[in-house]
């Protein structure tokens, strides 16, 4: 393949001026060769097989990596002509139903091609059952004529219990059943599935010329066929790592450090006395939020995270990839000193904090690239507690909560607070526990180089706070 992971590192820094070179137009801001990589990921599978969930995760993952991706959900197009269908609508012997369903698929494909042609888009997800060979062939031909590659992703699942729980969890609350009794809705949805089953054709050797990935029983078995290029293989690798077992991810910054107290950035300082109090309190917060669950703790390789995690009664792993954003020549300086010594850089960073790369150091974009294996490992894992740093935590949080690049580097992630993220069918639920141990606020507003203040004294009224969930004290 011509592309490589290095190409995801789009911005080049002019060494002295602090200016960034603009991303090459050809690389579409993501570093991936736009001309020859436009992919339509075509979902395949019976209803309630997790297709929409898979589609939304892929879009979030690619967006986080700056790869423009969008889902085209045929169900939403169908709802414009048939908002609340009953199961008969999906009976293939119903000609009116067939006509309206084909019209919805055509409208979605047309909009998707328009989206690609208007520039910007690299990966579209066509989210529908696409359950017959003829429908798939039609999509493949339409895409081929428009110069778009197709990657078929089939979710096949015969675990009746799981399908029933999927129906109960997400289908009875679907807009298709607005205002209806959940029992009646669940029965109708089962009948809808029966209608699809009559004509459903799994991907098989007749379609050996297609590029596809078949996920059987949530990845217990994965069959891949004709994966052609780097981006396709990234998507497939991601899909192979997904699971839907219930779990949470806990995030915490290290306890307040001596550098935090002195307003310095970077470094490898010890935690302060108050940071030590937090380290001692953390096991209690974890117990409160995790009960008896066995967690694995991931820290960076820097002293302040290892010291913070040391009282936790779990297996611990240190990752270099979790080290704080490298501030290069500015390491160990205060924001005030940076403004004095590197005024142009200080301004450039505020103008585009996500892309700004410290001289000899990193940008937020660089951190996201190095965190990719962490995200992959997190997807494969169950209950993980990550003790890490402000910038790294913003990037991980942005992945789970779908925060965009403009906002993520400015989010406030307070010290001495435990965050729990719980992935659910459509979105991630967040809870927080504050240790109620004072600490400085290391959050810095645009243009400010003020010294860090204690949280009580610092203004909490900032609009770029993390999406304000309940904080449990
Ligand atoms: P429809 O065709 O009606 O739109 P769908 O296939 O898009 O259905 P989703 O709406 O995504 O199904 O269903 C979500 C549910 O599927 C969630 O409860 C999720 O836990 C579960 N799920 C996710 N992945 C899989 C999978 N690979 N196999 C079966 N169920 C899954
Ligand atoms: O101040 C604590 C800290 O973790 C520094 O080590 C790091 O440089 C900084 O936060 C990252 O935050 P920002 O990107 O807002 O400067």
Short mmCIF file of C-alpha atoms and ligand atoms in Angstrom, two decimals:
data_model
loop_
_atom_site.label_atom_id
_atom_site.label_comp_id
_atom_site.label_asym_id
_atom_site.label_seq_id
_atom_site.Cartn_x
_atom_site.Cartn_y
_atom_site.Cartn_z
CA UNK A 1 0.00 0.00 0.00
CA UNK A 2 1.18 3.52 -0.72
CA UNK A 3 -0.18 5.15 2.38
CA UNK A 4 1.48 4.74 5.75
CA UNK A 5 0.75 5.83 9.32
CA UNK A 6 3.31 8.63 8.90
CA UNK A 7 1.00 10.25 6.40
CA UNK A 8 -1.51 10.82 9.19
CA UNK A 9 0.95 13.37 10.55
CA UNK A 10 -0.06 16.17 8.28
CA UNK A 11 1.29 19.40 9.59
CA UNK A 12 4.92 20.41 9.20
CA UNK A 13 6.26 23.10 11.41
CA UNK A 14 8.47 25.89 10.14
CA UNK A 15 11.25 25.71 12.71
CA UNK A 16 11.52 29.31 13.84
CA UNK A 17 8.30 31.18 13.19
CA UNK A 18 5.80 28.99 14.93
CA UNK A 19 3.67 28.98 11.77
CA UNK A 20 2.27 25.78 10.41
CA UNK A 21 2.36 24.84 6.77
CA UNK A 22 -1.17 24.38 5.51
CA UNK A 23 -2.15 20.76 5.01
CA UNK A 24 -1.68 19.83 1.39
CA UNK A 25 -5.01 20.11 -0.44
CA UNK A 26 -4.41 16.70 -1.94
CA UNK A 27 -4.16 15.14 1.48
CA UNK A 28 -7.47 16.50 2.64
CA UNK A 29 -6.20 17.56 6.03
CA UNK A 30 -5.81 14.01 7.22
CA UNK A 31 -2.66 13.10 5.36
CA UNK A 32 -4.41 10.32 3.47
CA UNK A 33 -4.18 10.54 -0.30
CA UNK A 34 -7.65 11.81 -1.10
CA UNK A 35 -7.53 11.19 -4.84
CA UNK A 36 -7.29 7.46 -4.63
CA UNK A 37 -8.92 6.75 -1.29
CA UNK A 38 -12.64 7.40 -1.14
CA UNK A 39 -14.37 4.53 0.49
CA UNK A 40 -18.00 3.65 0.91
CA UNK A 41 -18.35 1.26 3.82
CA UNK A 42 -21.53 -0.65 3.02
CA UNK A 43 -23.13 -2.20 6.10
CA UNK A 44 -24.81 -5.58 5.59
CA UNK A 45 -26.97 -7.56 7.99
CA UNK A 46 -30.42 -8.28 9.36
CA UNK A 47 -32.04 -5.67 11.62
CA UNK A 48 -30.77 -5.39 15.23
CA UNK A 49 -27.28 -6.68 14.39
CA UNK A 50 -25.47 -3.56 15.62
CA UNK A 51 -24.89 -2.02 12.18
CA UNK A 52 -25.76 1.53 13.25
CA UNK A 53 -23.66 1.20 16.37
CA UNK A 54 -20.68 -0.01 14.34
CA UNK A 55 -21.23 2.82 11.81
CA UNK A 56 -21.30 5.51 14.49
CA UNK A 57 -18.15 4.17 16.15
CA UNK A 58 -16.24 4.09 12.86
CA UNK A 59 -17.28 7.68 12.10
CA UNK A 60 -16.19 8.83 15.55
CA UNK A 61 -12.86 6.98 15.34
CA UNK A 62 -12.06 8.32 11.87
CA UNK A 63 -13.16 11.85 12.82
CA UNK A 64 -10.83 11.71 15.81
CA UNK A 65 -8.01 10.84 13.39
CA UNK A 66 -9.06 13.81 11.17
CA UNK A 67 -10.42 11.54 8.47
CA UNK A 68 -13.68 13.08 7.29
CA UNK A 69 -16.38 10.44 7.58
CA UNK A 70 -20.17 10.50 7.54
CA UNK A 71 -23.01 8.02 7.88
CA UNK A 72 -25.88 7.87 5.40
CA UNK A 73 -28.66 5.98 7.14
CA UNK A 74 -31.23 4.66 4.68
CA UNK A 75 -33.76 4.25 7.51
CA UNK A 76 -33.74 8.03 8.00
CA UNK A 77 -34.43 8.58 4.29
CA UNK A 78 -37.21 5.99 4.40
CA UNK A 79 -38.78 7.79 7.37
CA UNK A 80 -39.40 10.83 5.14
CA UNK A 81 -41.91 8.78 3.11
CA UNK A 82 -42.91 6.17 5.74
CA UNK A 83 -42.33 7.41 9.28
CA UNK A 84 -43.97 4.59 11.25
CA UNK A 85 -44.15 1.42 9.14
CA UNK A 86 -45.46 -1.92 10.37
CA UNK A 87 -43.71 -5.19 9.60
CA UNK A 88 -45.72 -5.72 6.33
CA UNK A 89 -43.95 -2.73 4.83
CA UNK A 90 -40.77 -4.85 4.81
CA UNK A 91 -42.41 -7.87 3.15
CA UNK A 92 -40.79 -8.15 -0.29
CA UNK A 93 -44.12 -9.25 -1.79
CA UNK A 94 -45.47 -5.79 -0.94
CA UNK A 95 -44.78 -3.80 -4.15
CA UNK A 96 -45.44 -0.37 -2.62
CA UNK A 97 -43.11 -1.13 0.26
CA UNK A 98 -40.44 -2.32 -2.19
CA UNK A 99 -40.78 0.85 -4.27
CA UNK A 100 -40.49 3.18 -1.30
CA UNK A 101 -37.54 1.28 0.16
CA UNK A 102 -35.67 1.38 -3.13
CA UNK A 103 -36.40 5.11 -3.41
CA UNK A 104 -34.92 5.67 0.07
CA UNK A 105 -31.77 3.71 -0.84
CA UNK A 106 -31.41 5.68 -4.08
CA UNK A 107 -31.77 9.01 -2.27
CA UNK A 108 -29.12 7.99 0.28
CA UNK A 109 -26.66 6.81 -2.38
CA UNK A 110 -27.24 9.98 -4.41
CA UNK A 111 -26.56 12.23 -1.40
CA UNK A 112 -23.51 10.19 -0.49
CA UNK A 113 -22.00 10.59 -3.97
CA UNK A 114 -22.79 14.31 -3.84
CA UNK A 115 -21.01 14.52 -0.48
CA UNK A 116 -17.90 12.87 -1.92
CA UNK A 117 -17.98 15.07 -5.01
CA UNK A 118 -18.32 18.26 -2.99
CA UNK A 119 -14.91 17.47 -1.52
CA UNK A 120 -13.86 16.81 2.01
CA UNK A 121 -15.24 13.32 2.41
CA UNK A 122 -13.01 10.27 2.59
CA UNK A 123 -15.20 7.59 4.13
CA UNK A 124 -18.98 7.29 3.86
CA UNK A 125 -20.93 4.63 5.68
CA UNK A 126 -24.06 3.42 3.94
CA UNK A 127 -26.08 2.17 6.87
CA UNK A 128 -28.87 -0.18 5.77
CA UNK A 129 -29.48 -3.92 5.73
CA UNK A 130 -28.23 -4.26 2.11
CA UNK A 131 -29.30 -7.83 2.57
CA UNK A 132 -29.47 -9.14 -1.00
CA UNK A 133 -26.76 -9.78 -3.55
CA UNK A 134 -28.58 -7.69 -6.16
CA UNK A 135 -28.77 -4.66 -3.84
CA UNK A 136 -25.05 -4.98 -3.06
CA UNK A 137 -24.13 -5.31 -6.72
CA UNK A 138 -26.19 -2.19 -7.50
CA UNK A 139 -24.34 -0.20 -4.79
CA UNK A 140 -20.96 -1.46 -5.92
CA UNK A 141 -21.68 -0.45 -9.54
CA UNK A 142 -22.95 3.00 -8.54
CA UNK A 143 -19.85 3.58 -6.43
CA UNK A 144 -17.47 2.25 -9.06
CA UNK A 145 -18.96 4.58 -11.67
CA UNK A 146 -18.33 7.49 -9.27
CA UNK A 147 -14.73 6.39 -8.54
CA UNK A 148 -15.51 5.27 -4.97
CA UNK A 149 -14.17 2.04 -3.48
CA UNK A 150 -16.57 -0.20 -1.59
CA UNK A 151 -15.88 -2.10 1.61
CA UNK A 152 -18.81 -4.32 2.64
CA UNK A 153 -19.06 -4.93 6.38
CA UNK A 154 -21.49 -7.65 7.38
CA UNK A 155 -22.59 -8.18 10.96
CA UNK A 156 -23.95 -11.70 11.27
CA UNK A 157 -25.34 -12.86 14.57
CA UNK A 158 -27.45 -15.87 15.48
CA UNK A 159 -27.42 -15.37 19.24
CA UNK A 160 -31.19 -15.13 19.84
CA UNK A 161 -30.77 -13.84 23.36
CA UNK A 162 -28.52 -10.99 22.22
CA UNK A 163 -30.90 -10.07 19.41
CA UNK A 164 -33.83 -9.97 21.80
CA UNK A 165 -31.91 -7.73 24.17
CA UNK A 166 -30.92 -5.47 21.23
CA UNK A 167 -34.59 -5.15 20.28
CA UNK A 168 -35.55 -4.27 23.85
CA UNK A 169 -32.58 -1.93 24.34
CA UNK A 170 -32.79 0.17 21.20
CA UNK A 171 -35.57 -0.81 18.84
CA UNK A 172 -38.65 -0.28 20.98
CA UNK A 173 -37.55 3.34 21.45
CA UNK A 174 -36.88 3.87 17.72
CA UNK A 175 -38.78 6.73 16.04
CA UNK A 176 -40.47 3.97 13.96
CA UNK A 177 -42.48 3.07 17.08
CA UNK A 178 -43.07 6.52 18.49
CA UNK A 179 -45.78 6.48 21.15
CA UNK A 180 -46.34 2.71 20.90
CA UNK A 181 -46.47 0.09 23.60
CA UNK A 182 -42.94 -1.44 23.89
CA UNK A 183 -44.30 -5.02 23.88
CA UNK A 184 -46.25 -4.41 20.66
CA UNK A 185 -43.23 -2.66 19.14
CA UNK A 186 -40.92 -5.57 20.03
CA UNK A 187 -43.34 -8.08 18.48
CA UNK A 188 -43.63 -6.02 15.30
CA UNK A 189 -39.86 -5.68 15.11
CA UNK A 190 -39.48 -9.47 15.35
CA UNK A 191 -41.92 -9.79 12.45
CA UNK A 192 -39.91 -7.22 10.52
CA UNK A 193 -36.81 -9.38 11.00
CA UNK A 194 -38.75 -12.47 9.78
CA UNK A 195 -39.56 -10.62 6.56
CA UNK A 196 -35.91 -9.77 6.02
CA UNK A 197 -34.86 -13.33 6.79
CA UNK A 198 -36.95 -14.61 3.85
CA UNK A 199 -34.68 -12.87 1.36
CA UNK A 200 -31.43 -12.35 3.28
CA UNK A 201 -28.27 -13.55 1.54
CA UNK A 202 -25.02 -13.57 3.44
CA UNK A 203 -21.82 -12.51 1.66
CA UNK A 204 -20.36 -15.64 0.07
CA UNK A 205 -18.14 -16.97 -2.70
CA UNK A 206 -20.47 -15.56 -5.42
CA UNK A 207 -19.23 -12.18 -4.23
CA UNK A 208 -15.56 -13.14 -4.02
CA UNK A 209 -14.66 -10.15 -6.20
CA UNK A 210 -15.94 -7.72 -3.52
CA UNK A 211 -13.86 -6.25 -0.72
CA UNK A 212 -15.52 -7.32 2.50
CA UNK A 213 -15.26 -8.05 6.19
CA UNK A 214 -17.72 -10.42 7.88
CA UNK A 215 -18.05 -10.08 11.64
CA UNK A 216 -19.67 -13.19 13.03
CA UNK A 217 -21.19 -13.12 16.52
CA UNK A 218 -19.58 -9.82 17.53
CA UNK A 219 -16.14 -10.67 16.23
CA UNK A 220 -15.87 -14.28 17.51
CA UNK A 221 -15.01 -15.02 13.91
CA UNK A 222 -13.92 -12.49 11.32
CA UNK A 223 -13.63 -13.23 7.60
CA UNK A 224 -11.87 -10.70 5.42
CA UNK A 225 -11.69 -10.67 1.65
CA UNK A 226 -9.67 -8.55 -0.77
CA UNK A 227 -8.77 -5.71 1.58
CA UNK A 228 -6.90 -3.41 -0.73
CA UNK A 229 -5.34 -0.42 0.88
CA UNK A 230 -4.13 1.15 4.09
CA UNK A 231 -7.31 2.96 5.06
CA UNK A 232 -9.47 -0.12 4.45
CA UNK A 233 -7.14 -2.19 6.60
CA UNK A 234 -7.26 0.44 9.39
CA UNK A 235 -11.06 0.28 9.40
CA UNK A 236 -11.08 -3.53 9.40
CA UNK A 237 -8.49 -3.70 12.19
CA UNK A 238 -10.61 -1.32 14.25
CA UNK A 239 -13.74 -3.43 13.65
CA UNK A 240 -11.90 -6.57 14.70
CA UNK A 241 -11.13 -5.02 18.07
CA UNK A 242 -14.65 -3.95 19.02
CA UNK A 243 -16.68 -5.74 21.65
CA UNK A 244 -19.98 -4.99 23.39
CA UNK A 245 -19.40 -6.53 26.80
CA UNK A 246 -20.52 -4.10 29.51
CA UNK A 247 -17.63 -2.10 30.91
CA UNK A 248 -16.43 1.36 31.91
CA UNK A 249 -13.29 3.38 31.47
CA UNK A 250 -12.05 5.52 34.37
CA UNK A 251 -9.93 8.61 33.74
CA UNK A 252 -7.96 10.64 36.24
CA UNK A 253 -5.19 13.18 36.05
CA UNK A 254 -2.25 12.62 38.38
CA UNK A 255 -2.46 14.29 41.79
CA UNK A 256 -1.31 17.91 41.88
CA UNK A 257 2.43 18.05 41.11
CA UNK A 258 5.15 20.43 42.29
CA UNK A 259 5.27 21.78 38.74
CA UNK A 260 1.50 22.41 38.81
CA UNK A 261 1.98 24.35 42.06
CA UNK A 262 4.72 26.46 40.51
CA UNK A 263 2.83 27.00 37.27
CA UNK A 264 5.41 25.15 35.19
CA UNK A 265 4.49 22.87 32.30
CA UNK A 266 5.92 19.48 31.36
CA UNK A 267 8.79 18.06 33.39
CA UNK A 268 8.85 15.00 35.60
CA UNK A 269 8.07 16.44 39.02
CA UNK A 270 6.87 14.64 42.15
CA UNK A 271 3.34 15.10 43.37
CA UNK A 272 2.72 17.80 45.99
CA UNK A 273 1.37 17.17 49.51
CA UNK A 274 -2.16 17.71 48.21
CA UNK A 275 -1.37 15.41 45.28
CA UNK A 276 -0.32 12.78 47.82
CA UNK A 277 -3.66 13.20 49.63
CA UNK A 278 -5.40 12.57 46.30
CA UNK A 279 -3.28 9.46 45.66
CA UNK A 280 -4.36 8.13 49.05
CA UNK A 281 -8.01 8.97 48.44
CA UNK A 282 -8.15 7.57 44.89
CA UNK A 283 -8.72 3.90 45.91
CA UNK A 284 -11.81 5.01 47.86
CA UNK A 285 -13.21 6.95 44.87
CA UNK A 286 -12.57 3.97 42.63
CA UNK A 287 -14.28 1.61 45.05
CA UNK A 288 -17.28 3.92 45.19
CA UNK A 289 -17.58 4.09 41.42
CA UNK A 290 -16.50 0.56 40.43
CA UNK A 291 -17.71 -1.60 43.33
CA UNK A 292 -15.98 -5.00 43.25
CA UNK A 293 -14.98 -4.85 39.61
CA UNK A 294 -11.36 -5.77 38.91
CA UNK A 295 -9.69 -2.93 37.03
CA UNK A 296 -6.37 -2.65 35.29
CA UNK A 297 -4.53 0.62 35.84
CA UNK A 298 -2.61 2.32 33.05
CA UNK A 299 -0.22 5.15 33.87
CA UNK A 300 2.32 7.11 31.87
CA UNK A 301 6.02 6.59 32.51
CA UNK A 302 6.25 9.88 34.44
CA UNK A 303 6.63 9.92 38.23
CA UNK A 304 3.51 11.92 38.98
CA UNK A 305 1.13 9.35 37.46
CA UNK A 306 2.96 6.36 38.96
CA UNK A 307 2.96 8.01 42.41
CA UNK A 308 -0.76 8.79 42.08
CA UNK A 309 -1.66 5.22 41.15
CA UNK A 310 0.52 3.47 43.69
CA UNK A 311 -2.17 2.75 46.32
CA UNK A 312 -4.59 1.21 43.86
CA UNK A 313 -4.90 -2.53 44.52
CA UNK A 314 -4.82 -3.54 40.85
CA UNK A 315 -2.40 -4.64 38.16
CA UNK A 316 -0.57 -1.62 36.70
CA UNK A 317 0.98 -0.92 33.33
CA UNK A 318 3.06 2.11 32.33
CA UNK A 319 2.77 3.38 28.77
CA UNK A 320 5.17 5.83 27.13
CA UNK A 321 2.29 6.72 24.81
CA UNK A 322 0.45 8.16 27.84
CA UNK A 323 3.22 10.67 28.67
CA UNK A 324 2.18 14.32 28.63
CA UNK A 325 2.27 16.36 25.40
CA UNK A 326 5.94 17.17 24.84
CA UNK A 327 6.37 20.92 25.10
CA UNK A 328 9.87 20.86 23.56
CA UNK A 329 11.91 24.00 24.27
CA UNK A 330 9.09 25.25 26.52
CA UNK A 331 9.33 22.30 28.90
CA UNK A 332 9.66 23.41 32.54
CA UNK A 333 8.67 27.01 31.78
CA UNK A 334 5.58 28.83 33.04
CA UNK A 335 3.05 30.16 30.50
CA UNK A 336 4.26 33.68 31.46
CA UNK A 337 7.86 32.74 30.60
CA UNK A 338 6.77 31.21 27.30
CA UNK A 339 4.94 34.41 26.38
CA UNK A 340 8.09 36.43 27.11
CA UNK A 341 10.61 34.15 25.43
CA UNK A 342 8.54 32.98 22.46
CA UNK A 343 5.82 35.60 21.91
CA UNK A 344 5.03 34.54 18.31
CA UNK A 345 4.73 30.93 19.37
CA UNK A 346 2.52 31.84 22.29
CA UNK A 347 0.13 33.60 19.90
CA UNK A 348 0.27 30.84 17.27
CA UNK A 349 -0.66 28.26 19.86
CA UNK A 350 -3.75 30.22 20.90
CA UNK A 351 -4.73 30.72 17.25
CA UNK A 352 -4.71 26.99 16.49
CA UNK A 353 -4.02 25.03 19.64
CA UNK A 354 -4.81 21.63 18.10
CA UNK A 355 -2.26 21.95 15.31
CA UNK A 356 0.40 24.02 17.05
CA UNK A 357 3.55 21.98 17.55
CA UNK A 358 6.02 23.18 20.23
CA UNK A 359 9.50 23.73 18.87
CA UNK A 360 11.17 20.37 19.39
CA UNK A 361 7.96 18.99 20.85
CA UNK A 362 4.44 17.96 19.94
CA UNK A 363 1.02 19.23 18.96
CA UNK A 364 -2.33 17.85 20.11
CA UNK A 365 -2.59 16.29 16.65
CA UNK A 366 0.70 14.45 17.28
CA UNK A 367 -0.61 13.21 20.63
CA UNK A 368 -3.74 11.81 18.98
CA UNK A 369 -1.58 9.88 16.50
CA UNK A 370 0.52 8.34 19.28
CA UNK A 371 -2.62 7.52 21.28
CA UNK A 372 -4.15 5.49 18.47
CA UNK A 373 -2.72 2.17 19.75
CA UNK A 374 -4.00 3.08 23.23
CA UNK A 375 -7.50 3.58 21.85
CA UNK A 376 -7.29 0.27 19.99
CA UNK A 377 -6.18 -1.51 23.15
CA UNK A 378 -8.93 0.23 25.14
CA UNK A 379 -11.52 -0.99 22.64
CA UNK A 380 -10.29 -4.57 23.11
CA UNK A 381 -10.18 -4.31 26.90
CA UNK A 382 -12.77 -4.23 29.68
CA UNK A 383 -12.45 -2.13 32.84
CA UNK A 384 -9.44 0.17 32.60
CA UNK A 385 -8.45 3.08 34.83
CA UNK A 386 -6.09 5.54 33.14
CA UNK A 387 -4.03 7.90 35.29
CA UNK A 388 -2.47 10.40 32.94
CA UNK A 389 -1.99 14.07 32.07
CA UNK A 390 -4.13 17.04 31.10
CA UNK A 391 -3.49 17.10 27.33
CA UNK A 392 -3.52 13.31 26.95
CA UNK A 393 -6.72 13.03 28.93
CA UNK A 394 -8.37 15.66 26.72
CA UNK A 395 -7.49 13.59 23.64
CA UNK A 396 -8.81 10.33 25.11
CA UNK A 397 -11.96 12.03 26.37
CA UNK A 398 -12.48 13.61 22.93
CA UNK A 399 -12.41 10.15 21.32
CA UNK A 400 -15.10 8.74 23.60
CA UNK A 401 -17.31 11.80 23.69
CA UNK A 402 -16.82 12.88 20.06
CA UNK A 403 -15.53 16.36 21.00
CA UNK A 404 -14.25 18.24 17.97
CA UNK A 405 -10.68 19.38 17.48
CA UNK A 406 -11.41 23.08 17.93
CA UNK A 407 -12.74 22.49 21.43
CA UNK A 408 -10.83 19.53 22.83
CA UNK A 409 -7.51 21.31 23.64
CA UNK A 410 -9.43 23.94 25.62
CA UNK A 411 -11.53 21.63 27.78
CA UNK A 412 -11.14 21.89 31.51
CA UNK A 413 -10.14 18.62 33.14
CA UNK A 414 -9.83 19.38 36.85
CA UNK A 415 -7.22 17.82 39.09
CA UNK A 416 -8.39 15.51 41.88
CA UNK A 417 -11.46 14.31 39.99
CA UNK A 418 -12.28 10.80 38.80
CA UNK A 419 -14.25 10.50 35.57
CA UNK A 420 -16.09 7.31 34.57
CA UNK A 421 -17.13 6.76 30.96
CA UNK A 422 -19.57 3.97 30.17
CA UNK A 423 -20.16 3.12 26.50
CA UNK A 424 -23.83 2.43 25.74
CA UNK A 425 -25.64 1.45 22.53
CA UNK A 426 -25.81 5.00 21.19
CA UNK A 427 -23.31 7.16 23.08
CA UNK A 428 -21.16 7.26 26.18
CA UNK A 429 -22.47 8.04 29.65
CA UNK A 430 -20.27 10.12 31.93
CA UNK A 431 -20.10 10.38 35.73
CA UNK A 432 -17.61 12.19 37.90
CA UNK A 433 -16.43 11.95 41.48
CA UNK A 434 -14.62 14.87 43.07
CA UNK A 435 -12.12 14.03 45.83
CA UNK A 436 -12.76 17.43 47.45
CA UNK A 437 -9.05 17.95 47.92
CA UNK A 438 -7.93 21.44 46.87
CA UNK A 439 -5.55 21.83 43.95
CA UNK A 440 -4.48 24.53 41.54
CA UNK A 441 -6.36 24.88 38.30
CA UNK A 442 -3.98 24.31 35.39
CA UNK A 443 -6.59 25.40 32.88
CA UNK A 444 -5.50 28.43 30.88
CA UNK A 445 -7.89 30.60 28.90
CA UNK A 446 -7.02 31.94 25.44
CA UNK A 447 -4.55 34.85 25.67
CA UNK A 448 -3.90 34.40 29.38
CA UNK A 449 -0.52 33.71 30.93
CA UNK A 450 -1.69 34.15 34.52
CA UNK A 451 -0.14 31.95 37.16
CA UNK A 452 -2.09 28.87 38.26
CA UNK A 453 -4.48 29.57 41.13
CA UNK A 454 -6.22 27.28 43.55
CA UNK A 455 -9.43 25.89 42.12
CA UNK A 456 -11.56 27.58 44.77
CA UNK A 457 -10.17 30.94 43.73
CA UNK A 458 -10.24 30.30 40.02
CA UNK A 459 -13.31 31.12 38.05
CA UNK A 460 -15.31 27.99 37.26
CA UNK A 461 -17.54 29.89 34.90
CA UNK A 462 -15.81 29.00 31.71
CA UNK A 463 -17.85 27.93 28.76
CA UNK A 464 -15.32 25.38 27.52
CA UNK A 465 -15.63 23.09 30.49
CA UNK A 466 -16.12 19.38 29.77
CA UNK A 467 -19.74 18.67 28.90
CA UNK A 468 -21.13 19.42 32.33
CA UNK A 469 -22.20 16.10 33.84
CA UNK A 470 -23.18 15.47 37.43
CA UNK A 471 -20.21 15.55 39.75
CA UNK A 472 -20.52 13.14 42.62
CA UNK A 473 -18.77 14.18 45.75
P1 LIG B 1 -31.41 -1.81 11.99
O1 LIG B 1 -31.15 -2.60 10.77
O2 LIG B 1 -32.77 -1.99 12.53
O3 LIG B 1 -31.06 -0.35 11.85
P2 LIG B 1 -28.88 -2.32 13.36
O4 LIG B 1 -28.25 -3.55 12.83
O5 LIG B 1 -28.37 -1.02 12.85
O6 LIG B 1 -30.45 -2.41 13.17
P3 LIG B 1 -28.35 -1.26 15.96
O7 LIG B 1 -29.43 -0.24 15.99
O8 LIG B 1 -26.96 -0.75 15.75
O9 LIG B 1 -28.73 -2.40 14.92
O10 LIG B 1 -28.40 -2.13 17.28
C1 LIG B 1 -27.68 -1.76 18.40
C2 LIG B 1 -27.59 -2.92 19.35
O11 LIG B 1 -26.80 -3.96 18.76
C3 LIG B 1 -26.90 -2.54 20.61
O12 LIG B 1 -27.66 -3.03 21.68
C4 LIG B 1 -25.53 -3.21 20.54
O13 LIG B 1 -25.06 -3.61 21.82
C5 LIG B 1 -25.79 -4.40 19.67
N1 LIG B 1 -24.63 -4.81 18.85
C6 LIG B 1 -23.53 -4.10 18.57
N2 LIG B 1 -22.69 -4.79 17.78
C7 LIG B 1 -23.30 -5.98 17.54
C8 LIG B 1 -22.95 -7.10 16.75
N3 LIG B 1 -21.78 -7.15 16.09
N4 LIG B 1 -23.83 -8.14 16.71
C9 LIG B 1 -24.99 -8.08 17.36
N5 LIG B 1 -25.39 -7.02 18.12
C10 LIG B 1 -24.55 -5.99 18.21
O1 LIG B 2 0.01 22.18 33.36
C1 LIG B 2 -0.09 20.80 33.35
C2 LIG B 2 0.12 20.20 31.97
O2 LIG B 2 -0.07 18.80 32.06
C3 LIG B 2 1.50 20.50 31.31
O3 LIG B 2 2.52 19.60 31.67
C4 LIG B 2 1.16 20.47 29.84
O4 LIG B 2 2.12 21.12 29.01
C5 LIG B 2 -0.16 21.19 29.84
O5 LIG B 2 -0.84 20.78 31.02
C6 LIG B 2 -1.05 20.87 28.66
O6 LIG B 2 -2.15 21.75 28.68
P1 LIG B 2 -2.27 22.96 27.60
O7 LIG B 2 -2.24 22.23 26.28
O8 LIG B 2 -3.59 23.61 27.94
O9 LIG B 2 -1.08 23.87 27.73
#
